[in-house]
mmCIF file of C-alpha atoms and ligand atoms in Angstrom:
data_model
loop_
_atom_site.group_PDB
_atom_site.id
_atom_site.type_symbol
_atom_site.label_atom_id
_atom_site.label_comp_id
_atom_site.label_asym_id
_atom_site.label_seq_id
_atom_site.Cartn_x
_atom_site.Cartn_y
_atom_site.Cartn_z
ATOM 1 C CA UNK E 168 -10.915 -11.363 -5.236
ATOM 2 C CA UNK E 169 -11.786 -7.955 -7.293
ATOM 3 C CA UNK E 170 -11.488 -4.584 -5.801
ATOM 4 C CA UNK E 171 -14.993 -2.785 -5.625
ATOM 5 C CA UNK E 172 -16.117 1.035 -5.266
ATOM 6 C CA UNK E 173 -17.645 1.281 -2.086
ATOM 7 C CA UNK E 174 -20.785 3.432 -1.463
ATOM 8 C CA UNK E 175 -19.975 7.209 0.253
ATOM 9 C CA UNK E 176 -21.237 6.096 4.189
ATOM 10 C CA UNK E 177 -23.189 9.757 3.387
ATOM 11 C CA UNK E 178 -25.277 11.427 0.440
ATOM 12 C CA UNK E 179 -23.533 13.807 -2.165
ATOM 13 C CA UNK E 180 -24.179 16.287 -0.623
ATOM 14 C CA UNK E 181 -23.480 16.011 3.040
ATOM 15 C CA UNK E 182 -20.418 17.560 3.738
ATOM 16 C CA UNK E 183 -21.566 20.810 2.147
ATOM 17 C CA UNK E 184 -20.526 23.473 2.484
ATOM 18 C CA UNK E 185 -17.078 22.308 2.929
ATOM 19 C CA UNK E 186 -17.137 19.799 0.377
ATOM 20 C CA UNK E 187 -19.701 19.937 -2.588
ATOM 21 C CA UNK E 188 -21.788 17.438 -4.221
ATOM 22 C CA UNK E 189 -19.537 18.578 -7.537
ATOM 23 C CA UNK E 190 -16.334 17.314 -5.533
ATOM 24 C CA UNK E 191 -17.740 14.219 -4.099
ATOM 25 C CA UNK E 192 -19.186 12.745 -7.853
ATOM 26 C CA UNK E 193 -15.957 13.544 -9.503
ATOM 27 C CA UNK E 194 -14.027 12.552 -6.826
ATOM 28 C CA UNK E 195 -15.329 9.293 -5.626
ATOM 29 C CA UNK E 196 -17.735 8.131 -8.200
ATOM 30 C CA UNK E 197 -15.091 9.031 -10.892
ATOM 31 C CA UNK E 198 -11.485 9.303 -9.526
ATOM 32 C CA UNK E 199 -11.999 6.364 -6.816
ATOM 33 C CA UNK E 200 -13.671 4.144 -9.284
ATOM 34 C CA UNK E 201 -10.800 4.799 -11.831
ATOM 35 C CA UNK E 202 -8.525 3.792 -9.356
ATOM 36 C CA UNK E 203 -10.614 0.229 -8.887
ATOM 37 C CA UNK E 204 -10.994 -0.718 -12.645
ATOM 38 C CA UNK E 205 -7.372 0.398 -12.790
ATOM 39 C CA UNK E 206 -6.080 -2.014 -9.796
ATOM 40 C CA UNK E 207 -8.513 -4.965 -10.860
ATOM 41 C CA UNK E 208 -6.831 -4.765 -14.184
ATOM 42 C CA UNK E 209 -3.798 -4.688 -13.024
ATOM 43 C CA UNK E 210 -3.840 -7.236 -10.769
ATOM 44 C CA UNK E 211 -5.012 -9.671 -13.132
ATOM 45 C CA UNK E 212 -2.206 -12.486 -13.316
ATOM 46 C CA UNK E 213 0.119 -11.173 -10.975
ATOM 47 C CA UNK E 214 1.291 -12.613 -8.006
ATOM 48 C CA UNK E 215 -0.704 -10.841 -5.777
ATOM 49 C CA UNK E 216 -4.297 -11.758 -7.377
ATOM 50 C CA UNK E 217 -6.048 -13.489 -4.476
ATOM 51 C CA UNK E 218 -4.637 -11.708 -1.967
ATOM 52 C CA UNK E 219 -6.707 -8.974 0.588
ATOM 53 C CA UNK E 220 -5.842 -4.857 -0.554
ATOM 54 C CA UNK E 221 -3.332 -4.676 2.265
ATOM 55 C CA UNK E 222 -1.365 -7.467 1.428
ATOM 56 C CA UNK E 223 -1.032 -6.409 -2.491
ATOM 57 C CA UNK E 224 -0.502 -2.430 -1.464
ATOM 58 C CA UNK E 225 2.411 -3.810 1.032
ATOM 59 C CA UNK E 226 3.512 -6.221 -1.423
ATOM 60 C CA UNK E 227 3.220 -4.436 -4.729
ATOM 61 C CA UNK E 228 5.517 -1.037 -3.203
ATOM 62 C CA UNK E 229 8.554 -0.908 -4.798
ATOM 63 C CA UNK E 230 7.804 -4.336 -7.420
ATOM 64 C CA UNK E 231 4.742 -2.719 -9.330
ATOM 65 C CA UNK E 232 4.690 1.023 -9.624
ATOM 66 C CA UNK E 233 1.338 1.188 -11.229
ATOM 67 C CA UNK E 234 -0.485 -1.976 -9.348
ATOM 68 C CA UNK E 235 0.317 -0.077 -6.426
ATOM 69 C CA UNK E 236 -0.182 3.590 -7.563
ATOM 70 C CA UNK E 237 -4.413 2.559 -8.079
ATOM 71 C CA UNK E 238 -3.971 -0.301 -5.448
ATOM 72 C CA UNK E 239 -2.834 1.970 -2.795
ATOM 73 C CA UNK E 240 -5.157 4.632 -3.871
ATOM 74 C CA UNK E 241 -8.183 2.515 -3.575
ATOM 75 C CA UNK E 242 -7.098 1.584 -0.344
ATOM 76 C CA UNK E 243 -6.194 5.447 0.953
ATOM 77 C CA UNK E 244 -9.592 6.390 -0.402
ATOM 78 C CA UNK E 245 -11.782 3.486 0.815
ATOM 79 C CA UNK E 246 -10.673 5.058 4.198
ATOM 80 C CA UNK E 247 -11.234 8.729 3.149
ATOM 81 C CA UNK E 248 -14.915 9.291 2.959
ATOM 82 C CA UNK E 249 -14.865 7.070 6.479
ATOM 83 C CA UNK E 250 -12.473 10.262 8.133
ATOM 84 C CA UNK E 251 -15.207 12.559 7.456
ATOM 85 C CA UNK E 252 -18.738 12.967 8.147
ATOM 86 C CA UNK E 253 -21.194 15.552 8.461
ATOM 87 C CA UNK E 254 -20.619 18.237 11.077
ATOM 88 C CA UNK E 255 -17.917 16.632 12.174
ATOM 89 C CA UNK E 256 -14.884 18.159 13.756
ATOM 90 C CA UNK E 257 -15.058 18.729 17.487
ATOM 91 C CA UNK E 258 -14.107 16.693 20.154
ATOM 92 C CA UNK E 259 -11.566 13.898 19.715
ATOM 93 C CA UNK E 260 -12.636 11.092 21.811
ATOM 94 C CA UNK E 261 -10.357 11.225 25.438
ATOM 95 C CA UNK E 262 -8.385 8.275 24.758
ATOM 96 C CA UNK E 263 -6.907 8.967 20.902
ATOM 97 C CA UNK E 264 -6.238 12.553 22.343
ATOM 98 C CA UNK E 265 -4.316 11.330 25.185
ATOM 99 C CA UNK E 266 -2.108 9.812 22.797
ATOM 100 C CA UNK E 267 -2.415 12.694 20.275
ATOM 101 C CA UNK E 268 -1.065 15.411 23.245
ATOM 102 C CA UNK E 269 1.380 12.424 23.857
ATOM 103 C CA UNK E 270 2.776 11.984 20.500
ATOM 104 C CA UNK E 271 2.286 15.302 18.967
ATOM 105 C CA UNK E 272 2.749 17.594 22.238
ATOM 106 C CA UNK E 273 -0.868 18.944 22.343
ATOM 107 C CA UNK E 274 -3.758 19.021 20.104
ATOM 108 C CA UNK E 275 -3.149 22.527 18.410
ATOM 109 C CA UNK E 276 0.541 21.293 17.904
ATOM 110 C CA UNK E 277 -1.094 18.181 16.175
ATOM 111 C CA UNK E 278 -3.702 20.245 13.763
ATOM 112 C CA UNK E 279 -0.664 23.013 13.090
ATOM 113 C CA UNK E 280 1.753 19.836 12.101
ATOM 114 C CA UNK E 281 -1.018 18.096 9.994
ATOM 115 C CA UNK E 282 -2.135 21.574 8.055
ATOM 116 C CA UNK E 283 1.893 22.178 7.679
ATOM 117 C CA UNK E 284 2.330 18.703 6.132
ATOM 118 C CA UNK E 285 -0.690 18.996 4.273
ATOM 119 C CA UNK E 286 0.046 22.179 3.078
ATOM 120 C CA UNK E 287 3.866 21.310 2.759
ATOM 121 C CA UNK E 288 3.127 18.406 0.502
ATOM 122 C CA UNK E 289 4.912 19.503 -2.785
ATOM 123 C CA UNK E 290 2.300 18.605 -5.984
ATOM 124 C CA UNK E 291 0.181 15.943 -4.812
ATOM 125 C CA UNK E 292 -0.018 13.390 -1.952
ATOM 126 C CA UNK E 293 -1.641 13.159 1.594
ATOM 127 C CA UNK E 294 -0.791 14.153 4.939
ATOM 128 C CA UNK E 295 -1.600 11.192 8.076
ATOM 129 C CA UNK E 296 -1.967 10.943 11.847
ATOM 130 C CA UNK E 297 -0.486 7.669 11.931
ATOM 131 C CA UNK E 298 0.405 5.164 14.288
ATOM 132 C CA UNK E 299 3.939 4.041 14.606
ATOM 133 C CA UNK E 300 6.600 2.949 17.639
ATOM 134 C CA UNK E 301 3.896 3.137 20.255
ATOM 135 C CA UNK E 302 3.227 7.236 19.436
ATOM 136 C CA UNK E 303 0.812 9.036 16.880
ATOM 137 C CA UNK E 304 2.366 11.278 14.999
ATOM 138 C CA UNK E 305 2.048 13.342 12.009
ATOM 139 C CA UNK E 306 3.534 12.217 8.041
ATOM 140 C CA UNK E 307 2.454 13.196 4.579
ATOM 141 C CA UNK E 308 3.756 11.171 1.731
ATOM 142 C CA UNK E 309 3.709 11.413 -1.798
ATOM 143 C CA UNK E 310 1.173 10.607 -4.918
ATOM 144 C CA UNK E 311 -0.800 7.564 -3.742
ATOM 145 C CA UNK E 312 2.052 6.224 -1.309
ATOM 146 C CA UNK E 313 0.477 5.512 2.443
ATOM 147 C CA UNK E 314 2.141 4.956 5.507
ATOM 148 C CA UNK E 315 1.564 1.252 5.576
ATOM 149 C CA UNK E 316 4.716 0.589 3.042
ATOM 150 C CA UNK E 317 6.389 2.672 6.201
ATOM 151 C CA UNK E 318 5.879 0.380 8.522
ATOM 152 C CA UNK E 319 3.166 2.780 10.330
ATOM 153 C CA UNK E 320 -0.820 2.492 10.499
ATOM 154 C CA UNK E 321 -2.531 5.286 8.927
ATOM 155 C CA UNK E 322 -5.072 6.179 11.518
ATOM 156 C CA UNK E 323 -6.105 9.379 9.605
ATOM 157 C CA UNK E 324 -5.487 10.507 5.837
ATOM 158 C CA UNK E 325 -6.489 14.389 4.207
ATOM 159 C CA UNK E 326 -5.867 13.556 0.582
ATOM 160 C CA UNK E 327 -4.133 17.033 -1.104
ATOM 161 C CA UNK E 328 -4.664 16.113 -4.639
ATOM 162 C CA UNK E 329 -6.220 18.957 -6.488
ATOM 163 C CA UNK E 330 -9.177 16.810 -7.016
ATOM 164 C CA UNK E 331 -10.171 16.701 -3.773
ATOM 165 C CA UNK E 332 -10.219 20.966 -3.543
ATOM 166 C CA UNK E 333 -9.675 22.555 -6.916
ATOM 167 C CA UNK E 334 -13.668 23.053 -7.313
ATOM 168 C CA UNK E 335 -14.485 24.174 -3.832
ATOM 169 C CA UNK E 336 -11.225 26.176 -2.660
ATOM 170 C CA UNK E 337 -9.506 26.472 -5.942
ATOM 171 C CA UNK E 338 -5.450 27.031 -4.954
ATOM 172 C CA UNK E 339 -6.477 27.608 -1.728
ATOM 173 C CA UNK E 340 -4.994 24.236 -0.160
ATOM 174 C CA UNK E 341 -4.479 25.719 3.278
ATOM 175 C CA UNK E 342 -8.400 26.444 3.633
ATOM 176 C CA UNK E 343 -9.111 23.300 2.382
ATOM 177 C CA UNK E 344 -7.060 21.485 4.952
ATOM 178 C CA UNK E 345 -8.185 23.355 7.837
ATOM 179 C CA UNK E 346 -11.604 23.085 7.137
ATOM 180 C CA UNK E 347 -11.221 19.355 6.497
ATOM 181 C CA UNK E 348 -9.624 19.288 10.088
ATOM 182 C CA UNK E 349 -11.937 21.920 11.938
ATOM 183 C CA UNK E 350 -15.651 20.451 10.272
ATOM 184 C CA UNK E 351 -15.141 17.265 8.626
ATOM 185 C CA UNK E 352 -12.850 14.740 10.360
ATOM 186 C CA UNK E 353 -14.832 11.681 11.989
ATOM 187 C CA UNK E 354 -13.204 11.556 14.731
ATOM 188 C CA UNK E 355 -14.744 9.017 16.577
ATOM 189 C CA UNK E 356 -13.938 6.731 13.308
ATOM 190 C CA UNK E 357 -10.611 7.545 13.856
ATOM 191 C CA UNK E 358 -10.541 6.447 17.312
ATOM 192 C CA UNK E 359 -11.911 3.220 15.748
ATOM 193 C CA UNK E 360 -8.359 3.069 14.092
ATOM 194 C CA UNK E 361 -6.205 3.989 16.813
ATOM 195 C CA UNK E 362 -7.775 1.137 19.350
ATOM 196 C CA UNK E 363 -7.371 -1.240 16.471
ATOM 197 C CA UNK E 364 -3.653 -0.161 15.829
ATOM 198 C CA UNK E 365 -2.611 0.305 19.306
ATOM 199 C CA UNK E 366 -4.192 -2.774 19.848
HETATM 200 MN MN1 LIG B 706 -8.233 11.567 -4.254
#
């Protein structure tokens, strides 16, 4: 099995103005397809050829630092566009914020953890609402690292890498990461992920 670059579930430019058409063709039809050539290189030969993206990004942490670095990537991206959508935002659907006020205390403590971990990220990485013990809860993590090779579920990912900002906020992370929270997040996708992690 080879790694393909999925197709953005949304045109170029339907994020804007949050996230421009610029950001989205350098980011996913150049960084995220990188990533893929990269990983179906790598993989070639290894002991992990064959095997489905979750099985080499678990198995590859810690054995192959640059299988996993593009493997891992693919796999935090693949997800990415998925977390937002246009005009999205809003409500979070009553049962994943149940167990978001459960986990995280309430939903403003959630969004003030994930912008702080976001934000807090030193150089790049991504900040998650993942699923772990029984309880959502808040993480960021480092470079392409997800929280899968934690022993969590990602259920939601903001990638901080200055290619997912620099053209539309320039340094301006924070902005970035609220706006990502407050008008892009697909909730309702996410809520997808929670049922099938909380099983
Ligand atoms: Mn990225």
């Amino acid at each position: 099995m080879t790694f393909s670059l999925p197709d953005l579930p949304y045109s170029h430019e339907a994020l804007q103005p949050y996230m421009s058409r610029e950001t989205l063709e350098y980011h996913h039809d150049k960084h995220h397809l990188a990533y893929v050539n990269t990983a179906n290189t790598l993989l070639k030969g290894t002991e992990w050829e064959g095997k489905t993206l979750e099985e080499v990004v678990k198995g590859s942490f810690g054995k192959n630092v640059s299988l996993f670095n593009n493997a891992s990537q693919h796999y935090n991206h693949m997800h990415f566009w998925n977390w937002m959508k246009p005009k999205g935002g809003g409500k979070i659907p009553g049962k994943l914020e149940k167990a978001i006020v459960d986990g995280c205390g309430s939903l403003d403590k959630m969004k003030e953890d994930l912008i702080a971990a976001g934000v807090g990220q030193f150089g790049s990485g991504w900040c998650w609402l993942q699923f772990k013990d029984g309880k959502v809860t808040v993480s960021k993590t480092a470079n392409g690292e997800n929280p899968l090779v934690h022993g969590a579920t990602p259920i939601l990912g903001c990638d901080v890498w200055e290619h997912s900002y620099y053209i539309d906020y320039r340094n301006r992370r924070p902005d970035y990461v609220k706006a990502f929270i407050e008008n892009l997040v697909n909730w309702d996708h996410v809520a997808q992920m929670y049922d099938k992690a909380s099983g």
